Amino acid sequence: MSEEVKVNLEETQDKKKKVKKPKSKARRIIEWVLTGIFIALFGVFAAGQIDGMIHKKDNYGQTISFGFGSFVILTDSMEPDYMTDSAIITYKEGLESVYDRYQKSLTDETIHIDMTFFDIYDVDVKPINHPELNQQTNHSLLTRNVMTHRLREIQVDESKPVGEGRYTFIVSGINTSEHQAQAGQYQAFTEKQYLGVVQANSKVLGGFYRFISSPWGLLVFLLIPAFYLVITSVLDIFSAMKDNEEGDSGGDNNNTPSSLDDLSKEDRERLKKEMLEEMLNKKGEQS
């Protein structure tokens, strides 16, 4: 067999090895959709984090992204509606909207407004419409923290602009049988300390928050991506080794009949002619 024919045969086999089965249209569409969803979620998350950081100083250091915040209930003052260690989602609803809903709640007992605020205990206001709330929290026994309690009353000071103490909210817990919300206990704050109105709560979400906040949870969430990278890397290495082994085994079969089928018509005719000439030369030498 001539060198030219051998070269052509090797090139044909190399091209055959490099040809990979194209991905199906459905698979390509699924990959595009998943990639798009991932990019969109990442973009929203990143934008939310940036927005929360920009406005953190306006929310007493709390992360409020696009008006939404998430907190974990630490006490039993709002049980049974919000169990201890459950998570809540809040939205910083407009003050006028909150006031309108409060006005409706005066005649509709089914309307409840649960507000999250940063209690700094610098508001000394007594309830007007709720005389049963006559024992304000002892400020000296409590620390500055985020609280969530049910709205009982709104007092409006027409002489002050919005944002400077125009609205005063009086709230209290609903679990009056426990020490966290004893009978008559309440808190008062202005729109300066307002962080949002509760939109949803979940015990499962609260457990998830506690888990990822723990050392073990943080370790797990660091190991999962690392484990995924290790597994995919090992699979890629084995795939590359398999391809190399197949390439080595295929290089020893250049003279097989199945390989001849991959040659062009001209190469096959030239190969037949060379083989015929070799046979005639050997026959002449024997005679």
PDB file of C-alpha atoms in Angstrom:
ATOM      1  CA  MET A   1       0.000   0.000   0.000  1.00  0.00           C
ATOM      2  CA  SER A   2       1.429   3.396  -0.979  1.00  0.00           C
ATOM      3  CA  GLU A   3       2.126   6.117   1.550  1.00  0.00           C
ATOM      4  CA  GLU A   4      -0.434   8.411  -0.099  1.00  0.00           C
ATOM      5  CA  VAL A   5      -3.202   5.853   0.343  1.00  0.00           C
ATOM      6  CA  LYS A   6      -2.194   5.291   3.975  1.00  0.00           C
ATOM      7  CA  VAL A   7      -2.267   9.016   4.699  1.00  0.00           C
ATOM      8  CA  ASN A   8      -5.709   9.385   3.128  1.00  0.00           C
ATOM      9  CA  LEU A   9      -7.003   6.433   5.130  1.00  0.00           C
ATOM     10  CA  GLU A  10      -5.649   7.837   8.416  1.00  0.00           C
ATOM     11  CA  GLU A  11      -7.140  11.283   7.722  1.00  0.00           C
ATOM     12  CA  THR A  12     -10.520   9.713   6.985  1.00  0.00           C
ATOM     13  CA  GLN A  13     -10.460   7.768  10.259  1.00  0.00           C
ATOM     14  CA  ASP A  14      -9.394  10.848  12.233  1.00  0.00           C
ATOM     15  CA  LYS A  15     -12.300  12.850  10.834  1.00  0.00           C
ATOM     16  CA  LYS A  16     -14.673  10.031  11.682  1.00  0.00           C
ATOM     17  CA  LYS A  17     -13.460  10.011  15.312  1.00  0.00           C
ATOM     18  CA  LYS A  18     -13.855  13.779  15.692  1.00  0.00           C
ATOM     19  CA  VAL A  19     -17.456  13.829  14.500  1.00  0.00           C
ATOM     20  CA  LYS A  20     -19.742  14.044  17.541  1.00  0.00           C
ATOM     21  CA  LYS A  21     -23.451  13.484  17.651  1.00  0.00           C
ATOM     22  CA  PRO A  22     -25.126  16.917  17.762  1.00  0.00           C
ATOM     23  CA  LYS A  23     -27.417  17.795  20.676  1.00  0.00           C
ATOM     24  CA  SER A  24     -31.117  17.463  20.022  1.00  0.00           C
ATOM     25  CA  LYS A  25     -33.181  20.613  19.556  1.00  0.00           C
ATOM     26  CA  ALA A  26     -35.193  19.913  22.703  1.00  0.00           C
ATOM     27  CA  ARG A  27     -32.032  19.575  24.774  1.00  0.00           C
ATOM     28  CA  ARG A  28     -30.621  22.825  23.396  1.00  0.00           C
ATOM     29  CA  ILE A  29     -33.865  24.657  24.206  1.00  0.00           C
ATOM     30  CA  ILE A  30     -33.900  23.295  27.767  1.00  0.00           C
ATOM     31  CA  GLU A  31     -30.295  24.376  28.286  1.00  0.00           C
ATOM     32  CA  TRP A  32     -31.050  27.872  26.961  1.00  0.00           C
ATOM     33  CA  VAL A  33     -34.109  28.207  29.211  1.00  0.00           C
ATOM     34  CA  LEU A  34     -32.251  27.014  32.324  1.00  0.00           C
ATOM     35  CA  THR A  35     -29.329  29.315  31.557  1.00  0.00           C
ATOM     36  CA  GLY A  36     -31.689  32.248  31.072  1.00  0.00           C
ATOM     37  CA  ILE A  37     -33.474  31.535  34.353  1.00  0.00           C
ATOM     38  CA  PHE A  38     -30.166  31.261  36.212  1.00  0.00           C
ATOM     39  CA  ILE A  39     -28.888  34.553  34.749  1.00  0.00           C
ATOM     40  CA  ALA A  40     -32.185  36.316  35.556  1.00  0.00           C
ATOM     41  CA  LEU A  41     -32.239  35.044  39.150  1.00  0.00           C
ATOM     42  CA  PHE A  42     -28.601  35.983  39.644  1.00  0.00           C
ATOM     43  CA  GLY A  43     -29.266  39.463  38.243  1.00  0.00           C
ATOM     44  CA  VAL A  44     -32.278  40.024  40.513  1.00  0.00           C
ATOM     45  CA  PHE A  45     -30.372  38.727  43.546  1.00  0.00           C
ATOM     46  CA  ALA A  46     -27.348  40.919  42.812  1.00  0.00           C
ATOM     47  CA  ALA A  47     -29.517  44.002  42.218  1.00  0.00           C
ATOM     48  CA  GLY A  48     -31.431  43.306  45.439  1.00  0.00           C
ATOM     49  CA  GLN A  49     -28.237  43.022  47.442  1.00  0.00           C
ATOM     50  CA  ILE A  50     -26.928  46.291  45.998  1.00  0.00           C
ATOM     51  CA  ASP A  51     -30.224  48.071  46.725  1.00  0.00           C
ATOM     52  CA  GLY A  52     -30.262  46.674  50.270  1.00  0.00           C
ATOM     53  CA  MET A  53     -26.713  47.848  50.925  1.00  0.00           C
ATOM     54  CA  ILE A  54     -27.433  51.335  49.561  1.00  0.00           C
ATOM     55  CA  HIS A  55     -30.470  51.825  51.834  1.00  0.00           C
ATOM     56  CA  LYS A  56     -29.143  49.940  54.851  1.00  0.00           C
ATOM     57  CA  LYS A  57     -28.346  53.129  56.733  1.00  0.00           C
ATOM     58  CA  ASP A  58     -31.975  54.242  56.303  1.00  0.00           C
ATOM     59  CA  ASN A  59     -33.286  51.008  57.850  1.00  0.00           C
ATOM     60  CA  TYR A  60     -31.204  50.797  61.038  1.00  0.00           C
ATOM     61  CA  GLY A  61     -28.736  48.411  59.421  1.00  0.00           C
ATOM     62  CA  GLN A  62     -31.423  45.989  58.189  1.00  0.00           C
ATOM     63  CA  THR A  63     -31.350  44.673  54.607  1.00  0.00           C
ATOM     64  CA  ILE A  64     -34.506  45.851  52.819  1.00  0.00           C
ATOM     65  CA  SER A  65     -34.283  45.064  49.081  1.00  0.00           C
ATOM     66  CA  PHE A  66     -36.840  46.715  46.773  1.00  0.00           C
ATOM     67  CA  GLY A  67     -39.013  47.223  49.846  1.00  0.00           C
ATOM     68  CA  PHE A  68     -38.908  43.564  50.915  1.00  0.00           C
ATOM     69  CA  GLY A  69     -37.193  42.225  54.020  1.00  0.00           C
ATOM     70  CA  SER A  70     -36.909  38.882  55.807  1.00  0.00           C
ATOM     71  CA  PHE A  71     -36.691  38.329  59.554  1.00  0.00           C
ATOM     72  CA  VAL A  72     -36.845  35.458  62.040  1.00  0.00           C
ATOM     73  CA  ILE A  73     -39.306  35.504  64.955  1.00  0.00           C
ATOM     74  CA  LEU A  74     -37.267  35.109  68.133  1.00  0.00           C
ATOM     75  CA  THR A  75     -39.939  35.345  70.852  1.00  0.00           C
ATOM     76  CA  ASP A  76     -43.408  33.952  71.523  1.00  0.00           C
ATOM     77  CA  SER A  77     -45.223  37.299  71.720  1.00  0.00           C
ATOM     78  CA  MET A  78     -47.008  36.711  68.375  1.00  0.00           C
ATOM     79  CA  GLU A  79     -47.962  33.074  68.882  1.00  0.00           C
ATOM     80  CA  PRO A  80     -49.961  31.276  67.640  1.00  0.00           C
ATOM     81  CA  ASP A  81     -50.007  33.336  64.408  1.00  0.00           C
ATOM     82  CA  TYR A  82     -46.212  33.476  64.194  1.00  0.00           C
ATOM     83  CA  MET A  83     -44.422  30.657  65.954  1.00  0.00           C
ATOM     84  CA  THR A  84     -41.007  31.121  67.478  1.00  0.00           C
ATOM     85  CA  ASP A  85     -38.160  30.552  64.975  1.00  0.00           C
ATOM     86  CA  SER A  86     -40.442  30.978  61.952  1.00  0.00           C
ATOM     87  CA  ALA A  87     -39.410  33.391  59.179  1.00  0.00           C
ATOM     88  CA  ILE A  88     -41.486  36.317  57.954  1.00  0.00           C
ATOM     89  CA  ILE A  89     -41.428  38.301  54.723  1.00  0.00           C
ATOM     90  CA  THR A  90     -42.223  42.017  55.060  1.00  0.00           C
ATOM     91  CA  TYR A  91     -42.937  44.788  52.580  1.00  0.00           C
ATOM     92  CA  LYS A  92     -42.379  48.504  53.264  1.00  0.00           C
ATOM     93  CA  GLU A  93     -45.871  49.530  52.286  1.00  0.00           C
ATOM     94  CA  GLY A  94     -46.635  53.227  51.845  1.00  0.00           C
ATOM     95  CA  LEU A  95     -47.700  55.007  55.016  1.00  0.00           C
ATOM     96  CA  GLU A  96     -50.904  56.341  53.471  1.00  0.00           C
ATOM     97  CA  SER A  97     -51.842  52.803  52.430  1.00  0.00           C
ATOM     98  CA  VAL A  98     -51.171  51.521  55.949  1.00  0.00           C
ATOM     99  CA  TYR A  99     -53.309  54.317  57.388  1.00  0.00           C
ATOM    100  CA  ASP A 100     -56.169  53.539  54.988  1.00  0.00           C
ATOM    101  CA  ARG A 101     -56.113  49.874  55.968  1.00  0.00           C
ATOM    102  CA  TYR A 102     -56.051  50.848  59.635  1.00  0.00           C
ATOM    103  CA  GLN A 103     -59.176  52.953  59.118  1.00  0.00           C
ATOM    104  CA  LYS A 104     -60.922  49.950  57.542  1.00  0.00           C
ATOM    105  CA  SER A 105     -59.809  47.703  60.430  1.00  0.00           C
ATOM    106  CA  LEU A 106     -61.742  49.921  62.871  1.00  0.00           C
ATOM    107  CA  THR A 107     -64.975  48.563  61.402  1.00  0.00           C
ATOM    108  CA  ASP A 108     -63.725  45.205  60.108  1.00  0.00           C
ATOM    109  CA  GLU A 109     -62.261  42.949  62.804  1.00  0.00           C
ATOM    110  CA  THR A 110     -60.926  40.506  60.194  1.00  0.00           C
ATOM    111  CA  ILE A 111     -58.283  43.028  59.060  1.00  0.00           C
ATOM    112  CA  HIS A 112     -55.015  42.628  60.951  1.00  0.00           C
ATOM    113  CA  ILE A 113     -51.891  44.681  60.282  1.00  0.00           C
ATOM    114  CA  ASP A 114     -48.697  43.224  61.724  1.00  0.00           C
ATOM    115  CA  MET A 115     -45.821  45.689  61.566  1.00  0.00           C
ATOM    116  CA  THR A 116     -42.070  45.178  61.803  1.00  0.00           C
ATOM    117  CA  PHE A 117     -40.076  48.051  63.276  1.00  0.00           C
ATOM    118  CA  PHE A 118     -36.810  48.924  64.980  1.00  0.00           C
ATOM    119  CA  ASP A 119     -37.672  49.691  68.582  1.00  0.00           C
ATOM    120  CA  ILE A 120     -35.319  52.327  69.971  1.00  0.00           C
ATOM    121  CA  TYR A 121     -37.683  53.271  72.819  1.00  0.00           C
ATOM    122  CA  ASP A 122     -37.582  57.033  72.291  1.00  0.00           C
ATOM    123  CA  VAL A 123     -41.332  57.500  71.775  1.00  0.00           C
ATOM    124  CA  ASP A 124     -43.410  58.238  74.871  1.00  0.00           C
ATOM    125  CA  VAL A 125     -47.016  58.146  73.625  1.00  0.00           C
ATOM    126  CA  LYS A 126     -50.057  56.776  75.404  1.00  0.00           C
ATOM    127  CA  PRO A 127     -52.868  54.972  73.577  1.00  0.00           C
ATOM    128  CA  ILE A 128     -56.079  56.942  73.128  1.00  0.00           C
ATOM    129  CA  ASN A 129     -58.509  54.338  71.806  1.00  0.00           C
ATOM    130  CA  HIS A 130     -57.138  51.391  73.785  1.00  0.00           C
ATOM    131  CA  PRO A 131     -57.234  52.167  77.509  1.00  0.00           C
ATOM    132  CA  GLU A 132     -56.482  48.519  78.254  1.00  0.00           C
ATOM    133  CA  LEU A 133     -52.950  49.176  77.032  1.00  0.00           C
ATOM    134  CA  ASN A 134     -51.838  51.066  80.111  1.00  0.00           C
ATOM    135  CA  GLN A 135     -48.460  49.595  80.896  1.00  0.00           C
ATOM    136  CA  GLN A 136     -45.760  50.551  78.426  1.00  0.00           C
ATOM    137  CA  THR A 137     -42.641  48.415  78.137  1.00  0.00           C
ATOM    138  CA  ASN A 138     -39.961  49.135  80.690  1.00  0.00           C
ATOM    139  CA  HIS A 139     -37.259  50.622  78.455  1.00  0.00           C
ATOM    140  CA  SER A 140     -34.444  49.978  80.890  1.00  0.00           C
ATOM    141  CA  LEU A 141     -34.980  46.222  80.725  1.00  0.00           C
ATOM    142  CA  LEU A 142     -34.964  45.892  76.931  1.00  0.00           C
ATOM    143  CA  THR A 143     -32.379  46.354  74.202  1.00  0.00           C
ATOM    144  CA  ARG A 144     -32.609  48.035  70.801  1.00  0.00           C
ATOM    145  CA  ASN A 145     -33.805  45.417  68.335  1.00  0.00           C
ATOM    146  CA  VAL A 146     -36.206  44.537  65.520  1.00  0.00           C
ATOM    147  CA  MET A 147     -39.724  43.641  66.635  1.00  0.00           C
ATOM    148  CA  THR A 148     -42.955  42.512  64.964  1.00  0.00           C
ATOM    149  CA  HIS A 149     -46.267  43.258  66.696  1.00  0.00           C
ATOM    150  CA  ARG A 150     -49.904  43.864  65.733  1.00  0.00           C
ATOM    151  CA  LEU A 151     -51.049  47.403  65.006  1.00  0.00           C
ATOM    152  CA  ARG A 152     -53.547  48.713  67.566  1.00  0.00           C
ATOM    153  CA  GLU A 153     -53.685  52.420  66.936  1.00  0.00           C
ATOM    154  CA  ILE A 154     -52.307  55.195  64.702  1.00  0.00           C
ATOM    155  CA  GLN A 155     -51.970  58.745  65.975  1.00  0.00           C
ATOM    156  CA  VAL A 156     -51.378  61.550  63.467  1.00  0.00           C
ATOM    157  CA  ASP A 157     -49.571  64.801  64.283  1.00  0.00           C
ATOM    158  CA  GLU A 158     -50.660  67.231  61.553  1.00  0.00           C
ATOM    159  CA  SER A 159     -47.961  69.708  62.555  1.00  0.00           C
ATOM    160  CA  LYS A 160     -45.140  67.367  61.484  1.00  0.00           C
ATOM    161  CA  PRO A 161     -44.217  66.307  57.923  1.00  0.00           C
ATOM    162  CA  VAL A 162     -44.150  62.661  56.848  1.00  0.00           C
ATOM    163  CA  GLY A 163     -40.852  61.126  57.914  1.00  0.00           C
ATOM    164  CA  GLU A 164     -40.411  63.452  60.877  1.00  0.00           C
ATOM    165  CA  GLY A 165     -42.894  61.870  63.284  1.00  0.00           C
ATOM    166  CA  ARG A 166     -46.203  62.625  61.616  1.00  0.00           C
ATOM    167  CA  TYR A 167     -47.420  59.070  62.238  1.00  0.00           C
ATOM    168  CA  THR A 168     -47.118  57.289  65.573  1.00  0.00           C
ATOM    169  CA  PHE A 169     -47.925  53.572  65.584  1.00  0.00           C
ATOM    170  CA  ILE A 170     -48.967  51.788  68.748  1.00  0.00           C
ATOM    171  CA  VAL A 171     -48.561  48.006  68.596  1.00  0.00           C
ATOM    172  CA  SER A 172     -48.637  45.040  70.948  1.00  0.00           C
ATOM    173  CA  GLY A 173     -48.198  41.282  70.923  1.00  0.00           C
ATOM    174  CA  ILE A 174     -51.143  38.913  70.671  1.00  0.00           C
ATOM    175  CA  ASN A 175     -49.912  36.230  73.081  1.00  0.00           C
ATOM    176  CA  THR A 176     -51.115  37.981  76.233  1.00  0.00           C
ATOM    177  CA  SER A 177     -50.803  34.854  78.382  1.00  0.00           C
ATOM    178  CA  GLU A 178     -47.008  34.695  78.124  1.00  0.00           C
ATOM    179  CA  HIS A 179     -44.251  36.816  79.637  1.00  0.00           C
ATOM    180  CA  GLN A 180     -43.265  38.182  76.222  1.00  0.00           C
ATOM    181  CA  ALA A 181     -46.526  40.101  75.969  1.00  0.00           C
ATOM    182  CA  GLN A 182     -48.040  40.617  79.380  1.00  0.00           C
ATOM    183  CA  ALA A 183     -51.457  42.230  79.686  1.00  0.00           C
ATOM    184  CA  GLY A 184     -51.236  45.938  78.917  1.00  0.00           C
ATOM    185  CA  GLN A 185     -47.770  45.818  77.340  1.00  0.00           C
ATOM    186  CA  TYR A 186     -47.301  47.809  74.120  1.00  0.00           C
ATOM    187  CA  GLN A 187     -44.718  49.650  72.037  1.00  0.00           C
ATOM    188  CA  ALA A 188     -44.904  52.999  70.235  1.00  0.00           C
ATOM    189  CA  PHE A 189     -42.811  54.101  67.245  1.00  0.00           C
ATOM    190  CA  THR A 190     -42.945  56.586  64.381  1.00  0.00           C
ATOM    191  CA  GLU A 191     -42.453  56.170  60.644  1.00  0.00           C
ATOM    192  CA  LYS A 192     -38.732  56.711  61.222  1.00  0.00           C
ATOM    193  CA  GLN A 193     -38.469  53.210  62.755  1.00  0.00           C
ATOM    194  CA  TYR A 194     -40.952  51.567  60.387  1.00  0.00           C
ATOM    195  CA  LEU A 195     -39.476  48.604  58.453  1.00  0.00           C
ATOM    196  CA  GLY A 196     -42.506  46.955  56.858  1.00  0.00           C
ATOM    197  CA  VAL A 197     -45.794  45.076  57.089  1.00  0.00           C
ATOM    198  CA  VAL A 198     -45.801  41.275  57.311  1.00  0.00           C
ATOM    199  CA  GLN A 199     -46.827  39.636  54.030  1.00  0.00           C
ATOM    200  CA  ALA A 200     -46.069  35.954  54.738  1.00  0.00           C
ATOM    201  CA  ASN A 201     -44.539  33.677  57.341  1.00  0.00           C
ATOM    202  CA  SER A 202     -43.128  30.140  57.249  1.00  0.00           C
ATOM    203  CA  LYS A 203     -41.798  27.769  59.876  1.00  0.00           C
ATOM    204  CA  VAL A 204     -39.902  25.821  57.191  1.00  0.00           C
ATOM    205  CA  LEU A 205     -38.207  28.962  55.880  1.00  0.00           C
ATOM    206  CA  GLY A 206     -37.233  29.882  59.410  1.00  0.00           C
ATOM    207  CA  GLY A 207     -35.598  26.488  59.901  1.00  0.00           C
ATOM    208  CA  PHE A 208     -33.708  26.937  56.642  1.00  0.00           C
ATOM    209  CA  TYR A 209     -32.421  30.355  57.769  1.00  0.00           C
ATOM    210  CA  ARG A 210     -31.252  28.934  61.078  1.00  0.00           C
ATOM    211  CA  PHE A 211     -29.503  26.055  59.342  1.00  0.00           C
ATOM    212  CA  ILE A 212     -27.540  28.158  56.846  1.00  0.00           C
ATOM    213  CA  SER A 213     -26.642  30.572  59.655  1.00  0.00           C
ATOM    214  CA  SER A 214     -25.087  27.776  61.716  1.00  0.00           C
ATOM    215  CA  PRO A 215     -21.466  26.624  61.244  1.00  0.00           C
ATOM    216  CA  TRP A 216     -22.616  23.221  59.956  1.00  0.00           C
ATOM    217  CA  GLY A 217     -25.034  24.800  57.496  1.00  0.00           C
ATOM    218  CA  LEU A 218     -22.362  27.150  56.193  1.00  0.00           C
ATOM    219  CA  LEU A 219     -19.963  24.224  55.821  1.00  0.00           C
ATOM    220  CA  VAL A 220     -22.531  22.182  53.863  1.00  0.00           C
ATOM    221  CA  PHE A 221     -23.266  25.012  51.461  1.00  0.00           C
ATOM    222  CA  LEU A 222     -19.554  25.490  50.871  1.00  0.00           C
ATOM    223  CA  LEU A 223     -18.946  21.770  50.331  1.00  0.00           C
ATOM    224  CA  ILE A 224     -21.815  21.198  47.866  1.00  0.00           C
ATOM    225  CA  PRO A 225     -20.322  23.381  45.083  1.00  0.00           C
ATOM    226  CA  ALA A 226     -16.831  22.037  45.802  1.00  0.00           C
ATOM    227  CA  PHE A 227     -18.085  18.426  45.680  1.00  0.00           C
ATOM    228  CA  TYR A 228     -19.886  19.123  42.400  1.00  0.00           C
ATOM    229  CA  LEU A 229     -16.702  20.537  40.837  1.00  0.00           C
ATOM    230  CA  VAL A 230     -14.657  17.520  41.961  1.00  0.00           C
ATOM    231  CA  ILE A 231     -17.183  15.004  40.567  1.00  0.00           C
ATOM    232  CA  THR A 232     -17.492  16.768  37.200  1.00  0.00           C
ATOM    233  CA  SER A 233     -13.696  17.054  36.927  1.00  0.00           C
ATOM    234  CA  VAL A 234     -13.245  13.327  37.609  1.00  0.00           C
ATOM    235  CA  LEU A 235     -15.888  12.449  35.008  1.00  0.00           C
ATOM    236  CA  ASP A 236     -14.168  14.662  32.431  1.00  0.00           C
ATOM    237  CA  ILE A 237     -10.832  12.951  33.115  1.00  0.00           C
ATOM    238  CA  PHE A 238     -12.320   9.472  32.684  1.00  0.00           C
ATOM    239  CA  SER A 239     -14.061  10.573  29.480  1.00  0.00           C
ATOM    240  CA  ALA A 240     -10.790  11.905  28.068  1.00  0.00           C
ATOM    241  CA  MET A 241      -8.948   8.683  28.994  1.00  0.00           C
ATOM    242  CA  LYS A 242     -11.652   6.609  27.280  1.00  0.00           C
ATOM    243  CA  ASP A 243     -11.380   8.677  24.103  1.00  0.00           C
ATOM    244  CA  ASN A 244      -7.608   8.213  24.066  1.00  0.00           C
ATOM    245  CA  GLU A 245      -7.920   4.444  24.478  1.00  0.00           C
ATOM    246  CA  GLU A 246     -10.391   4.252  21.595  1.00  0.00           C
ATOM    247  CA  GLY A 247      -8.075   6.340  19.452  1.00  0.00           C
ATOM    248  CA  ASP A 248      -5.102   4.065  20.156  1.00  0.00           C
ATOM    249  CA  SER A 249      -7.039   0.895  19.358  1.00  0.00           C
ATOM    250  CA  GLY A 250      -8.354   2.375  16.122  1.00  0.00           C
ATOM    251  CA  GLY A 251      -4.860   3.221  14.859  1.00  0.00           C
ATOM    252  CA  ASP A 252      -3.911  -0.460  14.452  1.00  0.00           C
ATOM    253  CA  ASN A 253      -6.702  -1.312  12.013  1.00  0.00           C
ATOM    254  CA  ASN A 254      -5.743   0.732   8.963  1.00  0.00           C
ATOM    255  CA  ASN A 255      -5.801  -2.329   6.702  1.00  0.00           C
ATOM    256  CA  THR A 256      -9.195  -3.733   7.698  1.00  0.00           C
ATOM    257  CA  PRO A 257     -11.867  -4.043   5.000  1.00  0.00           C
ATOM    258  CA  SER A 258     -14.240  -1.739   6.953  1.00  0.00           C
ATOM    259  CA  SER A 259     -11.605   1.009   6.735  1.00  0.00           C
ATOM    260  CA  LEU A 260     -11.431   0.638   2.925  1.00  0.00           C
ATOM    261  CA  ASP A 261     -15.086   1.594   2.680  1.00  0.00           C
ATOM    262  CA  ASP A 262     -14.191   5.047   3.928  1.00  0.00           C
ATOM    263  CA  LEU A 263     -11.799   5.674   1.014  1.00  0.00           C
ATOM    264  CA  SER A 264     -12.801   7.604  -2.066  1.00  0.00           C
ATOM    265  CA  LYS A 265     -13.449   5.775  -5.339  1.00  0.00           C
ATOM    266  CA  GLU A 266     -10.116   6.905  -6.830  1.00  0.00           C
ATOM    267  CA  ASP A 267      -8.165   5.711  -3.767  1.00  0.00           C
ATOM    268  CA  ARG A 268      -9.875   2.318  -3.876  1.00  0.00           C
ATOM    269  CA  GLU A 269      -9.044   1.876  -7.588  1.00  0.00           C
ATOM    270  CA  ARG A 270      -5.435   2.874  -6.990  1.00  0.00           C
ATOM    271  CA  LEU A 271      -5.186   0.495  -4.045  1.00  0.00           C
ATOM    272  CA  LYS A 272      -6.575  -2.401  -6.127  1.00  0.00           C
ATOM    273  CA  LYS A 273      -4.092  -1.690  -8.902  1.00  0.00           C
ATOM    274  CA  GLU A 274      -1.157  -1.635  -6.475  1.00  0.00           C
ATOM    275  CA  MET A 275      -2.247  -4.880  -4.848  1.00  0.00           C
ATOM    276  CA  LEU A 276      -2.608  -6.515  -8.297  1.00  0.00           C
ATOM    277  CA  GLU A 277       0.860  -5.384  -9.304  1.00  0.00           C
ATOM    278  CA  GLU A 278       2.322  -6.765  -6.059  1.00  0.00           C
ATOM    279  CA  MET A 279       0.637 -10.123  -6.669  1.00  0.00           C
ATOM    280  CA  LEU A 280       1.959 -10.278 -10.270  1.00  0.00           C
ATOM    281  CA  ASN A 281       5.472  -9.363  -9.146  1.00  0.00           C
ATOM    282  CA  LYS A 282       5.446 -12.094  -6.482  1.00  0.00           C
ATOM    283  CA  LYS A 283       4.194 -14.637  -9.031  1.00  0.00           C
ATOM    284  CA  GLY A 284       6.922 -13.688 -11.465  1.00  0.00           C
ATOM    285  CA  GLU A 285       9.584 -14.066  -8.790  1.00  0.00           C
ATOM    286  CA  GLN A 286       8.304 -17.528  -7.867  1.00  0.00           C
ATOM    287  CA  SER A 287       8.406 -18.724 -11.472  1.00  0.00           C
TER     288      SER A 287
END
